[in-house]
């Protein structure tokens, strides 16, 4: 039988309610990997949190991070298959964000480090977001107390714009961002609840699906099985040979899934991988 690549989203899928991977899932994944299973993750997170969350998993493959804008190797700490925006596109996106007065982060990948800037006043959620990541060697924040960063004169090497604000404000901006050629915006709700909208904006060449395709070729896998729970997982699920939704997934994800397993709170992904590796 040919090699199968198992690739899972993190939050709401592999991780439990506490946004951590359980000891039981770690044990099952390590057993599957030791028996030859090919395992990786595809997440909106950056290496700074992924490296900590998966430190006990003996994964040997690169991880898809920032919703497919980059692939990162935990063994070397190096990025590969990075997709950045042309400076003119990044400038157009930032101008639209400013026109809507939507506070947002700007991620620039330079020298193997993510440099993060911010437009607009900082909310309590954003301050907490920064505090939880400020000591990471993989990130460097350039955000003053006011929240208004001094942006680089030319927006080179931008991989991501990221906003977490009241839903109506984000959705209104998202509608205009979608009209800009060359970008791939994603709007959804995450762990913060329906009152907070999340928007991620990438180059239209960046997606979990494209990164999955690259990783399949990199590993020589003949089959891919992908796991997800939210809207930004759908392109990856459609690209996979087998699409698996967890029970707690949004309905749009379940509609494209070939299989629906148990919830993220029951080690369902790790158990599926161990049983099917």
PDB file of C-alpha atoms in Angstrom:
ATOM      1  CA  UNK A   1       0.000   0.000   0.000  1.00  0.00           C
ATOM      2  CA  UNK A   2       1.297   3.487  -0.879  1.00  0.00           C
ATOM      3  CA  UNK A   3       2.323   6.039   1.692  1.00  0.00           C
ATOM      4  CA  UNK A   4      -0.430   8.194   3.183  1.00  0.00           C
ATOM      5  CA  UNK A   5       0.181  11.733   4.401  1.00  0.00           C
ATOM      6  CA  UNK A   6      -2.042  12.698   7.349  1.00  0.00           C
ATOM      7  CA  UNK A   7      -2.311  16.433   7.877  1.00  0.00           C
ATOM      8  CA  UNK A   8      -4.383  18.127  10.561  1.00  0.00           C
ATOM      9  CA  UNK A   9      -5.549  21.594  11.452  1.00  0.00           C
ATOM     10  CA  UNK A  10      -4.779  22.509  15.072  1.00  0.00           C
ATOM     11  CA  UNK A  11      -7.341  24.709  16.856  1.00  0.00           C
ATOM     12  CA  UNK A  12     -10.714  23.012  17.102  1.00  0.00           C
ATOM     13  CA  UNK A  13      -9.381  19.889  15.377  1.00  0.00           C
ATOM     14  CA  UNK A  14      -6.269  18.294  16.886  1.00  0.00           C
ATOM     15  CA  UNK A  15      -6.196  20.573  19.937  1.00  0.00           C
ATOM     16  CA  UNK A  16      -8.739  20.335  22.750  1.00  0.00           C
ATOM     17  CA  UNK A  17     -10.860  23.022  24.410  1.00  0.00           C
ATOM     18  CA  UNK A  18      -7.804  24.367  26.218  1.00  0.00           C
ATOM     19  CA  UNK A  19      -5.985  24.849  22.882  1.00  0.00           C
ATOM     20  CA  UNK A  20      -3.503  22.150  23.872  1.00  0.00           C
ATOM     21  CA  UNK A  21      -2.795  18.677  22.538  1.00  0.00           C
ATOM     22  CA  UNK A  22      -3.689  16.034  25.104  1.00  0.00           C
ATOM     23  CA  UNK A  23      -1.170  13.489  26.414  1.00  0.00           C
ATOM     24  CA  UNK A  24      -3.339  10.742  24.914  1.00  0.00           C
ATOM     25  CA  UNK A  25      -3.170  12.327  21.453  1.00  0.00           C
ATOM     26  CA  UNK A  26       0.602  12.773  21.779  1.00  0.00           C
ATOM     27  CA  UNK A  27       1.011   9.100  22.689  1.00  0.00           C
ATOM     28  CA  UNK A  28      -1.157   7.898  19.777  1.00  0.00           C
ATOM     29  CA  UNK A  29       0.524  10.171  17.240  1.00  0.00           C
ATOM     30  CA  UNK A  30       4.005   9.141  18.344  1.00  0.00           C
ATOM     31  CA  UNK A  31       3.024   5.502  18.115  1.00  0.00           C
ATOM     32  CA  UNK A  32       1.672   6.013  14.589  1.00  0.00           C
ATOM     33  CA  UNK A  33       4.784   7.967  13.551  1.00  0.00           C
ATOM     34  CA  UNK A  34       7.055   5.263  14.987  1.00  0.00           C
ATOM     35  CA  UNK A  35       5.182   2.746  12.838  1.00  0.00           C
ATOM     36  CA  UNK A  36       5.871   4.812   9.719  1.00  0.00           C
ATOM     37  CA  UNK A  37       2.921   7.214   9.513  1.00  0.00           C
ATOM     38  CA  UNK A  38       3.558  10.509   7.706  1.00  0.00           C
ATOM     39  CA  UNK A  39       2.124  13.271   9.903  1.00  0.00           C
ATOM     40  CA  UNK A  40       2.090  17.047   9.704  1.00  0.00           C
ATOM     41  CA  UNK A  41      -0.165  19.985  10.533  1.00  0.00           C
ATOM     42  CA  UNK A  42      -1.660  22.901   8.611  1.00  0.00           C
ATOM     43  CA  UNK A  43      -2.562  25.861  10.774  1.00  0.00           C
ATOM     44  CA  UNK A  44      -3.171  29.598  10.807  1.00  0.00           C
ATOM     45  CA  UNK A  45      -0.642  29.781  13.646  1.00  0.00           C
ATOM     46  CA  UNK A  46       3.007  30.729  13.248  1.00  0.00           C
ATOM     47  CA  UNK A  47       6.030  28.679  14.368  1.00  0.00           C
ATOM     48  CA  UNK A  48       6.220  30.537  17.682  1.00  0.00           C
ATOM     49  CA  UNK A  49       3.141  28.757  19.047  1.00  0.00           C
ATOM     50  CA  UNK A  50       3.248  25.619  16.884  1.00  0.00           C
ATOM     51  CA  UNK A  51       6.732  24.715  18.120  1.00  0.00           C
ATOM     52  CA  UNK A  52       5.542  24.905  21.731  1.00  0.00           C
ATOM     53  CA  UNK A  53       2.232  23.118  21.231  1.00  0.00           C
ATOM     54  CA  UNK A  54       3.783  20.179  19.352  1.00  0.00           C
ATOM     55  CA  UNK A  55       7.057  19.939  21.264  1.00  0.00           C
ATOM     56  CA  UNK A  56       6.237  16.407  22.497  1.00  0.00           C
ATOM     57  CA  UNK A  57       5.140  15.076  19.095  1.00  0.00           C
ATOM     58  CA  UNK A  58       7.994  13.348  17.269  1.00  0.00           C
ATOM     59  CA  UNK A  59       7.071  14.770  13.886  1.00  0.00           C
ATOM     60  CA  UNK A  60       9.797  14.673  11.245  1.00  0.00           C
ATOM     61  CA  UNK A  61       7.959  16.527   8.487  1.00  0.00           C
ATOM     62  CA  UNK A  62       7.723  20.286   7.919  1.00  0.00           C
ATOM     63  CA  UNK A  63       4.595  22.080   9.175  1.00  0.00           C
ATOM     64  CA  UNK A  64       2.264  24.222   7.069  1.00  0.00           C
ATOM     65  CA  UNK A  65       1.912  27.530   8.935  1.00  0.00           C
ATOM     66  CA  UNK A  66       0.098  30.844   8.440  1.00  0.00           C
ATOM     67  CA  UNK A  67      -2.685  29.097   6.514  1.00  0.00           C
ATOM     68  CA  UNK A  68      -0.272  27.961   3.830  1.00  0.00           C
ATOM     69  CA  UNK A  69       1.733  31.153   3.351  1.00  0.00           C
ATOM     70  CA  UNK A  70       4.819  29.209   4.449  1.00  0.00           C
ATOM     71  CA  UNK A  71       6.101  25.764   5.273  1.00  0.00           C
ATOM     72  CA  UNK A  72       8.363  25.598   8.320  1.00  0.00           C
ATOM     73  CA  UNK A  73      10.735  22.817   9.380  1.00  0.00           C
ATOM     74  CA  UNK A  74      10.847  22.372  13.183  1.00  0.00           C
ATOM     75  CA  UNK A  75      14.082  20.389  12.897  1.00  0.00           C
ATOM     76  CA  UNK A  76      16.023  23.233  11.260  1.00  0.00           C
ATOM     77  CA  UNK A  77      13.906  26.270  12.144  1.00  0.00           C
ATOM     78  CA  UNK A  78      13.943  27.263   8.468  1.00  0.00           C
ATOM     79  CA  UNK A  79      11.100  28.364   6.215  1.00  0.00           C
ATOM     80  CA  UNK A  80      10.521  26.828   2.798  1.00  0.00           C
ATOM     81  CA  UNK A  81       7.854  27.341   0.139  1.00  0.00           C
ATOM     82  CA  UNK A  82       7.134  30.888   1.362  1.00  0.00           C
ATOM     83  CA  UNK A  83       4.519  32.939  -0.509  1.00  0.00           C
ATOM     84  CA  UNK A  84       4.758  36.722  -0.076  1.00  0.00           C
ATOM     85  CA  UNK A  85       2.785  39.593  -1.624  1.00  0.00           C
ATOM     86  CA  UNK A  86       4.070  42.055  -4.210  1.00  0.00           C
ATOM     87  CA  UNK A  87       4.634  45.429  -2.468  1.00  0.00           C
ATOM     88  CA  UNK A  88       1.948  47.159  -4.557  1.00  0.00           C
ATOM     89  CA  UNK A  89      -0.650  44.563  -3.500  1.00  0.00           C
ATOM     90  CA  UNK A  90       0.307  44.885   0.174  1.00  0.00           C
ATOM     91  CA  UNK A  91       0.016  48.681  -0.102  1.00  0.00           C
ATOM     92  CA  UNK A  92      -3.471  48.417  -1.642  1.00  0.00           C
ATOM     93  CA  UNK A  93      -4.624  46.101   1.134  1.00  0.00           C
ATOM     94  CA  UNK A  94      -3.258  48.349   3.857  1.00  0.00           C
ATOM     95  CA  UNK A  95      -4.918  51.378   2.258  1.00  0.00           C
ATOM     96  CA  UNK A  96      -8.283  49.560   2.300  1.00  0.00           C
ATOM     97  CA  UNK A  97      -7.803  48.563   5.934  1.00  0.00           C
ATOM     98  CA  UNK A  98      -7.023  52.171   6.824  1.00  0.00           C
ATOM     99  CA  UNK A  99     -10.021  53.444   4.886  1.00  0.00           C
ATOM    100  CA  UNK A 100     -12.250  51.226   7.023  1.00  0.00           C
ATOM    101  CA  UNK A 101     -10.282  52.150  10.164  1.00  0.00           C
ATOM    102  CA  UNK A 102      -9.950  48.436  10.935  1.00  0.00           C
ATOM    103  CA  UNK A 103      -7.158  47.663  13.425  1.00  0.00           C
ATOM    104  CA  UNK A 104      -4.989  44.907  11.944  1.00  0.00           C
ATOM    105  CA  UNK A 105      -1.599  43.221  12.169  1.00  0.00           C
ATOM    106  CA  UNK A 106       0.901  43.100   9.293  1.00  0.00           C
ATOM    107  CA  UNK A 107       3.281  40.113   9.168  1.00  0.00           C
ATOM    108  CA  UNK A 108       6.560  40.521   7.276  1.00  0.00           C
ATOM    109  CA  UNK A 109       8.913  37.539   6.938  1.00  0.00           C
ATOM    110  CA  UNK A 110      12.500  38.760   6.849  1.00  0.00           C
ATOM    111  CA  UNK A 111      15.683  36.871   7.719  1.00  0.00           C
ATOM    112  CA  UNK A 112      13.787  33.860   9.022  1.00  0.00           C
ATOM    113  CA  UNK A 113      11.944  36.005  11.578  1.00  0.00           C
ATOM    114  CA  UNK A 114       8.354  37.277  11.413  1.00  0.00           C
ATOM    115  CA  UNK A 115       8.276  41.024  12.015  1.00  0.00           C
ATOM    116  CA  UNK A 116       4.837  42.174  13.157  1.00  0.00           C
ATOM    117  CA  UNK A 117       3.433  45.670  12.785  1.00  0.00           C
ATOM    118  CA  UNK A 118      -0.013  47.027  13.659  1.00  0.00           C
ATOM    119  CA  UNK A 119      -2.415  49.653  12.424  1.00  0.00           C
ATOM    120  CA  UNK A 120      -4.958  51.161  14.820  1.00  0.00           C
ATOM    121  CA  UNK A 121      -5.609  51.182  18.571  1.00  0.00           C
ATOM    122  CA  UNK A 122      -5.057  47.891  20.394  1.00  0.00           C
ATOM    123  CA  UNK A 123      -8.024  46.016  21.862  1.00  0.00           C
ATOM    124  CA  UNK A 124      -7.763  43.890  25.009  1.00  0.00           C
ATOM    125  CA  UNK A 125      -7.863  40.742  22.850  1.00  0.00           C
ATOM    126  CA  UNK A 126      -4.972  42.035  20.730  1.00  0.00           C
ATOM    127  CA  UNK A 127      -2.929  42.991  23.796  1.00  0.00           C
ATOM    128  CA  UNK A 128      -3.382  39.468  25.152  1.00  0.00           C
ATOM    129  CA  UNK A 129      -2.479  38.055  21.743  1.00  0.00           C
ATOM    130  CA  UNK A 130       0.795  40.025  21.777  1.00  0.00           C
ATOM    131  CA  UNK A 131       1.630  39.215  25.420  1.00  0.00           C
ATOM    132  CA  UNK A 132       1.330  35.469  24.776  1.00  0.00           C
ATOM    133  CA  UNK A 133       3.838  35.662  21.900  1.00  0.00           C
ATOM    134  CA  UNK A 134       6.198  38.510  22.760  1.00  0.00           C
ATOM    135  CA  UNK A 135       9.026  36.305  24.051  1.00  0.00           C
ATOM    136  CA  UNK A 136       9.189  34.059  20.996  1.00  0.00           C
ATOM    137  CA  UNK A 137      12.486  33.843  19.066  1.00  0.00           C
ATOM    138  CA  UNK A 138      10.449  33.402  15.879  1.00  0.00           C
ATOM    139  CA  UNK A 139       8.636  36.753  16.102  1.00  0.00           C
ATOM    140  CA  UNK A 140       9.536  40.383  16.658  1.00  0.00           C
ATOM    141  CA  UNK A 141       6.821  42.926  17.446  1.00  0.00           C
ATOM    142  CA  UNK A 142       7.187  46.532  16.306  1.00  0.00           C
ATOM    143  CA  UNK A 143       4.080  47.857  18.038  1.00  0.00           C
ATOM    144  CA  UNK A 144       4.080  50.896  20.356  1.00  0.00           C
ATOM    145  CA  UNK A 145       1.604  51.381  23.190  1.00  0.00           C
ATOM    146  CA  UNK A 146      -0.634  53.445  20.911  1.00  0.00           C
ATOM    147  CA  UNK A 147      -0.984  50.505  18.515  1.00  0.00           C
ATOM    148  CA  UNK A 148       0.067  52.575  15.494  1.00  0.00           C
ATOM    149  CA  UNK A 149       3.323  51.104  14.183  1.00  0.00           C
ATOM    150  CA  UNK A 150       5.714  52.996  11.986  1.00  0.00           C
ATOM    151  CA  UNK A 151       5.362  50.878   8.856  1.00  0.00           C
ATOM    152  CA  UNK A 152       8.261  50.181   6.486  1.00  0.00           C
ATOM    153  CA  UNK A 153       8.369  52.670   3.618  1.00  0.00           C
ATOM    154  CA  UNK A 154       7.941  49.783   1.165  1.00  0.00           C
ATOM    155  CA  UNK A 155       5.840  46.774   2.208  1.00  0.00           C
ATOM    156  CA  UNK A 156       8.141  44.006   0.981  1.00  0.00           C
ATOM    157  CA  UNK A 157       7.910  40.338   2.046  1.00  0.00           C
ATOM    158  CA  UNK A 158       4.410  40.636   3.556  1.00  0.00           C
ATOM    159  CA  UNK A 159       2.963  37.172   4.156  1.00  0.00           C
ATOM    160  CA  UNK A 160      -0.186  38.047   6.072  1.00  0.00           C
ATOM    161  CA  UNK A 161      -2.603  40.738   7.239  1.00  0.00           C
ATOM    162  CA  UNK A 162      -4.554  39.604  10.303  1.00  0.00           C
ATOM    163  CA  UNK A 163      -7.514  41.232  12.046  1.00  0.00           C
ATOM    164  CA  UNK A 164      -9.554  40.171  15.092  1.00  0.00           C
ATOM    165  CA  UNK A 165     -12.275  42.728  15.677  1.00  0.00           C
ATOM    166  CA  UNK A 166     -16.078  42.986  16.094  1.00  0.00           C
ATOM    167  CA  UNK A 167     -17.714  40.881  13.399  1.00  0.00           C
ATOM    168  CA  UNK A 168     -19.610  43.647  11.567  1.00  0.00           C
ATOM    169  CA  UNK A 169     -16.462  45.787  11.256  1.00  0.00           C
ATOM    170  CA  UNK A 170     -14.358  42.918   9.927  1.00  0.00           C
ATOM    171  CA  UNK A 171     -17.027  41.687   7.526  1.00  0.00           C
ATOM    172  CA  UNK A 172     -17.525  45.141   5.990  1.00  0.00           C
ATOM    173  CA  UNK A 173     -13.781  45.435   5.355  1.00  0.00           C
ATOM    174  CA  UNK A 174     -13.621  41.871   4.039  1.00  0.00           C
ATOM    175  CA  UNK A 175     -16.212  42.683   1.357  1.00  0.00           C
ATOM    176  CA  UNK A 176     -13.934  45.406  -0.032  1.00  0.00           C
ATOM    177  CA  UNK A 177     -10.745  43.375   0.327  1.00  0.00           C
ATOM    178  CA  UNK A 178     -12.308  40.629  -1.821  1.00  0.00           C
ATOM    179  CA  UNK A 179     -12.434  43.100  -4.723  1.00  0.00           C
ATOM    180  CA  UNK A 180      -8.636  43.497  -4.778  1.00  0.00           C
ATOM    181  CA  UNK A 181      -6.975  41.344  -7.442  1.00  0.00           C
ATOM    182  CA  UNK A 182      -4.147  39.080  -6.315  1.00  0.00           C
ATOM    183  CA  UNK A 183      -5.150  38.489  -2.705  1.00  0.00           C
ATOM    184  CA  UNK A 184      -6.849  35.634  -0.880  1.00  0.00           C
ATOM    185  CA  UNK A 185      -8.903  36.904   2.089  1.00  0.00           C
ATOM    186  CA  UNK A 186     -10.567  34.532   4.541  1.00  0.00           C
ATOM    187  CA  UNK A 187     -13.288  35.590   7.003  1.00  0.00           C
ATOM    188  CA  UNK A 188     -14.467  33.330   9.829  1.00  0.00           C
ATOM    189  CA  UNK A 189     -15.131  33.052  13.553  1.00  0.00           C
ATOM    190  CA  UNK A 190     -12.643  31.352  15.829  1.00  0.00           C
ATOM    191  CA  UNK A 191     -12.305  30.512  19.509  1.00  0.00           C
ATOM    192  CA  UNK A 192     -13.272  34.038  20.560  1.00  0.00           C
ATOM    193  CA  UNK A 193     -16.955  33.465  19.689  1.00  0.00           C
ATOM    194  CA  UNK A 194     -19.383  34.871  17.083  1.00  0.00           C
ATOM    195  CA  UNK A 195     -19.000  38.451  18.288  1.00  0.00           C
ATOM    196  CA  UNK A 196     -15.377  38.514  17.063  1.00  0.00           C
ATOM    197  CA  UNK A 197     -14.622  38.221  13.370  1.00  0.00           C
ATOM    198  CA  UNK A 198     -11.274  36.958  12.103  1.00  0.00           C
ATOM    199  CA  UNK A 199      -9.827  38.007   8.766  1.00  0.00           C
ATOM    200  CA  UNK A 200      -6.643  36.636   7.243  1.00  0.00           C
ATOM    201  CA  UNK A 201      -5.361  38.097   3.966  1.00  0.00           C
ATOM    202  CA  UNK A 202      -2.721  36.325   1.887  1.00  0.00           C
ATOM    203  CA  UNK A 203      -1.438  36.315  -1.654  1.00  0.00           C
ATOM    204  CA  UNK A 204      -3.865  34.413  -3.871  1.00  0.00           C
ATOM    205  CA  UNK A 205      -1.076  31.884  -4.368  1.00  0.00           C
ATOM    206  CA  UNK A 206      -1.054  31.017  -0.638  1.00  0.00           C
ATOM    207  CA  UNK A 207      -3.440  28.437   0.788  1.00  0.00           C
ATOM    208  CA  UNK A 208      -3.427  25.292   2.860  1.00  0.00           C
ATOM    209  CA  UNK A 209      -4.405  23.459  -0.335  1.00  0.00           C
ATOM    210  CA  UNK A 210      -1.358  24.627  -2.306  1.00  0.00           C
ATOM    211  CA  UNK A 211       0.930  23.883   0.625  1.00  0.00           C
ATOM    212  CA  UNK A 212      -0.603  20.416   1.014  1.00  0.00           C
ATOM    213  CA  UNK A 213       0.055  19.756  -2.662  1.00  0.00           C
ATOM    214  CA  UNK A 214       3.694  20.808  -2.187  1.00  0.00           C
ATOM    215  CA  UNK A 215       4.109  18.656   0.932  1.00  0.00           C
ATOM    216  CA  UNK A 216       2.610  15.633  -0.813  1.00  0.00           C
ATOM    217  CA  UNK A 217       5.242  15.943  -3.526  1.00  0.00           C
ATOM    218  CA  UNK A 218       7.983  16.587  -0.967  1.00  0.00           C
ATOM    219  CA  UNK A 219       7.170  13.385   0.948  1.00  0.00           C
ATOM    220  CA  UNK A 220       6.364  11.220  -2.069  1.00  0.00           C
ATOM    221  CA  UNK A 221       3.009  10.326  -0.519  1.00  0.00           C
ATOM    222  CA  UNK A 222       0.471   8.685  -2.799  1.00  0.00           C
ATOM    223  CA  UNK A 223      -2.571   9.627  -0.737  1.00  0.00           C
ATOM    224  CA  UNK A 224      -3.494  12.528   1.549  1.00  0.00           C
ATOM    225  CA  UNK A 225      -5.929  12.601   4.455  1.00  0.00           C
ATOM    226  CA  UNK A 226      -6.761  16.047   5.867  1.00  0.00           C
ATOM    227  CA  UNK A 227      -8.617  17.008   9.054  1.00  0.00           C
ATOM    228  CA  UNK A 228     -10.372  20.306   9.749  1.00  0.00           C
ATOM    229  CA  UNK A 229     -13.126  22.173  11.530  1.00  0.00           C
ATOM    230  CA  UNK A 230     -13.418  25.699  10.132  1.00  0.00           C
ATOM    231  CA  UNK A 231     -13.906  27.699   6.938  1.00  0.00           C
ATOM    232  CA  UNK A 232     -10.195  28.224   6.308  1.00  0.00           C
ATOM    233  CA  UNK A 233      -9.722  24.435   6.187  1.00  0.00           C
ATOM    234  CA  UNK A 234     -12.087  23.903   3.250  1.00  0.00           C
ATOM    235  CA  UNK A 235      -9.535  24.431   0.415  1.00  0.00           C
ATOM    236  CA  UNK A 236      -7.237  21.860   2.051  1.00  0.00           C
ATOM    237  CA  UNK A 237     -10.076  19.387   2.552  1.00  0.00           C
ATOM    238  CA  UNK A 238     -11.073  19.688  -1.092  1.00  0.00           C
ATOM    239  CA  UNK A 239      -7.468  19.121  -2.174  1.00  0.00           C
ATOM    240  CA  UNK A 240      -7.055  15.985  -0.012  1.00  0.00           C
ATOM    241  CA  UNK A 241      -7.890  12.504  -1.224  1.00  0.00           C
ATOM    242  CA  UNK A 242      -9.876  11.969   1.976  1.00  0.00           C
ATOM    243  CA  UNK A 243     -11.456  14.915   3.813  1.00  0.00           C
ATOM    244  CA  UNK A 244     -12.199  14.385   7.502  1.00  0.00           C
ATOM    245  CA  UNK A 245     -14.267  16.745   9.650  1.00  0.00           C
ATOM    246  CA  UNK A 246     -14.400  16.590  13.431  1.00  0.00           C
ATOM    247  CA  UNK A 247     -17.857  16.438  14.991  1.00  0.00           C
ATOM    248  CA  UNK A 248     -17.601  20.032  16.257  1.00  0.00           C
ATOM    249  CA  UNK A 249     -16.809  21.389  12.769  1.00  0.00           C
ATOM    250  CA  UNK A 250     -18.978  24.085  11.210  1.00  0.00           C
ATOM    251  CA  UNK A 251     -21.622  22.797   8.807  1.00  0.00           C
ATOM    252  CA  UNK A 252     -19.795  24.087   5.718  1.00  0.00           C
ATOM    253  CA  UNK A 253     -16.845  21.834   6.604  1.00  0.00           C
ATOM    254  CA  UNK A 254     -19.029  18.793   7.238  1.00  0.00           C
ATOM    255  CA  UNK A 255     -20.641  19.300   3.826  1.00  0.00           C
ATOM    256  CA  UNK A 256     -17.311  18.855   2.004  1.00  0.00           C
ATOM    257  CA  UNK A 257     -16.055  16.031   4.260  1.00  0.00           C
ATOM    258  CA  UNK A 258     -15.898  12.394   3.214  1.00  0.00           C
ATOM    259  CA  UNK A 259     -15.837  11.305   6.860  1.00  0.00           C
ATOM    260  CA  UNK A 260     -17.059  12.896  10.101  1.00  0.00           C
ATOM    261  CA  UNK A 261     -15.333  11.622  13.245  1.00  0.00           C
ATOM    262  CA  UNK A 262     -15.694  12.447  16.938  1.00  0.00           C
ATOM    263  CA  UNK A 263     -15.083  15.898  18.446  1.00  0.00           C
ATOM    264  CA  UNK A 264     -11.727  17.545  19.059  1.00  0.00           C
ATOM    265  CA  UNK A 265     -12.213  16.941  22.789  1.00  0.00           C
ATOM    266  CA  UNK A 266     -12.008  13.142  22.377  1.00  0.00           C
ATOM    267  CA  UNK A 267      -8.593  12.653  20.719  1.00  0.00           C
ATOM    268  CA  UNK A 268     -10.502  11.803  17.558  1.00  0.00           C
ATOM    269  CA  UNK A 269      -7.861  12.892  15.032  1.00  0.00           C
ATOM    270  CA  UNK A 270      -4.981  11.018  16.666  1.00  0.00           C
ATOM    271  CA  UNK A 271      -7.110   7.906  17.076  1.00  0.00           C
ATOM    272  CA  UNK A 272      -8.148   8.001  13.405  1.00  0.00           C
ATOM    273  CA  UNK A 273      -4.527   8.323  12.300  1.00  0.00           C
ATOM    274  CA  UNK A 274      -3.375   5.461  14.511  1.00  0.00           C
ATOM    275  CA  UNK A 275      -6.209   3.228  13.285  1.00  0.00           C
ATOM    276  CA  UNK A 276      -5.647   4.028   9.607  1.00  0.00           C
ATOM    277  CA  UNK A 277      -1.895   4.477   9.284  1.00  0.00           C
TER     278      UNK A 277
END
